[in-house]
Amino acid sequence: MKPKELVAQFIAHIHAQRFDEAKELLATEGFEYVGPNMRFLSRDDMLAYQFGMAAIQKDLIVRQLSADGEHVFAILDYQTHFEPIGDVRLALWFRVEDDRILTVEAFYNAAVVENMLGGNLPTAVDTSQ
């Protein structure tokens, strides 16, 4: 499967809240998710966080999806049922290796998420060092 198709399928699984199927598209070794206010080094930890957000997800709209080799770029609108957040625009950069998503880097307004979670953000890595 081409990297762009793989990422499109991953996004579709997240949208449909099929987290076990989404997990199968992520690398088992060396996976990393980096966002403006959290970092996960385990696909299980990242998907557990996504599962926790599922209750507020109203829709996930793909506005743009493009690829340059193993790099795939997505612009998404994450619409929520949670009034204080409303909609969040996401820019995502995926790197695909060996038919699996190896890295995900997310760009969004982190203040919105921090306010929603009351400053209790999950982290998989001690970033103070």
GROMACS .gro file of C-alpha atoms in nm:
model
  129
    1MET     CA    1   0.000   0.000   0.000
    2LYS     CA    2   0.130   0.348  -0.082
    3PRO     CA    3   0.206   0.578   0.213
    4LYS     CA    4  -0.079   0.817   0.129
    5GLU     CA    5  -0.331   0.530   0.112
    6LEU     CA    6  -0.202   0.389   0.442
    7VAL     CA    7  -0.244   0.724   0.619
    8ALA     CA    8  -0.589   0.775   0.464
    9GLN     CA    9  -0.691   0.436   0.599
   10PHE     CA   10  -0.548   0.522   0.944
   11ILE     CA   11  -0.745   0.849   0.954
   12ALA     CA   12  -1.060   0.665   0.844
   13HIS     CA   13  -1.017   0.413   1.128
   14ILE     CA   14  -0.970   0.694   1.384
   15HIS     CA   15  -1.276   0.872   1.244
   16ALA     CA   16  -1.484   0.553   1.275
   17GLN     CA   17  -1.331   0.486   1.620
   18ARG     CA   18  -1.191   0.151   1.505
   19PHE     CA   19  -0.882   0.182   1.722
   20ASP     CA   20  -0.770  -0.181   1.698
   21GLU     CA   21  -0.765  -0.154   1.318
   22ALA     CA   22  -0.582   0.181   1.337
   23LYS     CA   23  -0.324   0.023   1.566
   24GLU     CA   24  -0.234  -0.236   1.303
   25LEU     CA   25  -0.118   0.045   1.071
   26LEU     CA   26   0.134   0.178   1.325
   27ALA     CA   27   0.489   0.048   1.365
   28THR     CA   28   0.539  -0.184   1.662
   29GLU     CA   29   0.903  -0.080   1.712
   30GLY     CA   30   1.029   0.279   1.711
   31PHE     CA   31   0.685   0.444   1.691
   32GLU     CA   32   0.672   0.806   1.803
   33TYR     CA   33   0.395   1.065   1.827
   34VAL     CA   34   0.495   1.423   1.899
   35GLY     CA   35   0.242   1.700   1.950
   36PRO     CA   36   0.268   2.050   2.093
   37ASN     CA   37   0.177   1.933   2.443
   38MET     CA   38   0.231   1.557   2.459
   39ARG     CA   39   0.459   1.282   2.335
   40PHE     CA   40   0.402   0.908   2.306
   41LEU     CA   41   0.666   0.645   2.232
   42SER     CA   42   0.413   0.362   2.222
   43ARG     CA   43   0.132   0.311   1.974
   44ASP     CA   44  -0.076   0.166   2.259
   45ASP     CA   45  -0.038   0.482   2.467
   46MET     CA   46  -0.125   0.710   2.176
   47LEU     CA   47  -0.433   0.508   2.087
   48ALA     CA   48  -0.542   0.492   2.452
   49TYR     CA   49  -0.538   0.873   2.449
   50GLN     CA   50  -0.735   0.875   2.120
   51PHE     CA   51  -0.987   0.634   2.276
   52GLY     CA   52  -1.028   0.876   2.566
   53MET     CA   53  -1.106   1.158   2.323
   54ALA     CA   54  -1.362   0.951   2.131
   55ALA     CA   55  -1.651   1.063   2.351
   56ILE     CA   56  -1.618   1.424   2.240
   57GLN     CA   57  -1.544   1.355   1.872
   58LYS     CA   58  -1.830   1.468   1.650
   59ASP     CA   59  -1.651   1.447   1.315
   60LEU     CA   60  -1.306   1.429   1.162
   61ILE     CA   61  -1.291   1.602   0.826
   62VAL     CA   62  -0.997   1.559   0.592
   63ARG     CA   63  -0.936   1.893   0.421
   64GLN     CA   64  -0.610   1.801   0.249
   65LEU     CA   65  -0.398   1.488   0.217
   66SER     CA   66  -0.077   1.487   0.018
   67ALA     CA   67   0.239   1.280   0.000
   68ASP     CA   68   0.603   1.321  -0.088
   69GLY     CA   69   0.752   0.973  -0.089
   70GLU     CA   70   0.733   0.827   0.260
   71HIS     CA   71   0.612   1.159   0.406
   72VAL     CA   72   0.237   1.222   0.418
   73PHE     CA   73   0.081   1.552   0.520
   74ALA     CA   74  -0.279   1.596   0.637
   75ILE     CA   75  -0.490   1.894   0.730
   76LEU     CA   76  -0.791   1.792   0.939
   77ASP     CA   77  -1.082   1.958   1.113
   78TYR     CA   78  -1.149   1.779   1.442
   79GLN     CA   79  -1.505   1.869   1.534
   80THR     CA   80  -1.618   1.806   1.890
   81HIS     CA   81  -1.933   1.788   2.098
   82PHE     CA   82  -1.744   1.971   2.373
   83GLU     CA   83  -1.852   2.336   2.357
   84PRO     CA   84  -1.540   2.490   2.518
   85ILE     CA   85  -1.325   2.336   2.244
   86GLY     CA   86  -1.548   2.352   1.941
   87ASP     CA   87  -1.342   2.260   1.637
   88VAL     CA   88  -0.966   2.217   1.624
   89ARG     CA   89  -0.769   2.242   1.303
   90LEU     CA   90  -0.486   1.988   1.291
   91ALA     CA   91  -0.183   1.965   1.067
   92LEU     CA   92  -0.025   1.620   1.077
   93TRP     CA   93   0.303   1.496   0.934
   94PHE     CA   94   0.334   1.120   0.904
   95ARG     CA   95   0.642   0.920   0.811
   96VAL     CA   96   0.576   0.574   0.674
   97GLU     CA   97   0.837   0.298   0.674
   98ASP     CA   98   0.793  -0.070   0.580
   99ASP     CA   99   0.418  -0.030   0.525
  100ARG     CA  100   0.360   0.108   0.875
  101ILE     CA  101   0.330   0.458   1.019
  102LEU     CA  102   0.651   0.515   1.211
  103THR     CA  103   0.612   0.876   1.324
  104VAL     CA  104   0.329   1.125   1.362
  105GLU     CA  105   0.396   1.490   1.433
  106ALA     CA  106   0.091   1.702   1.513
  107PHE     CA  107   0.052   2.078   1.501
  108TYR     CA  108  -0.251   2.246   1.660
  109ASN     CA  109  -0.346   2.512   1.913
  110ALA     CA  110  -0.225   2.338   2.228
  111ALA     CA  111  -0.391   2.591   2.461
  112VAL     CA  112  -0.735   2.460   2.363
  113VAL     CA  113  -0.647   2.103   2.463
  114GLU     CA  114  -0.469   2.212   2.782
  115ASN     CA  115  -0.771   2.415   2.891
  116MET     CA  116  -1.001   2.121   2.825
  117LEU     CA  117  -0.788   1.881   3.028
  118GLY     CA  118  -0.727   2.130   3.306
  119GLY     CA  119  -0.351   2.107   3.259
  120ASN     CA  120  -0.351   1.730   3.318
  121LEU     CA  121  -0.179   1.625   2.998
  122PRO     CA  122  -0.059   1.273   2.934
  123THR     CA  123   0.309   1.229   2.865
  124ALA     CA  124   0.511   0.918   2.792
  125VAL     CA  125   0.850   1.082   2.828
  126ASP     CA  126   1.010   1.301   3.090
  127THR     CA  127   1.087   1.611   2.883
  128SER     CA  128   1.247   1.805   3.168
  129GLN     CA  129   1.592   1.657   3.107
   0.00000   0.00000   0.00000
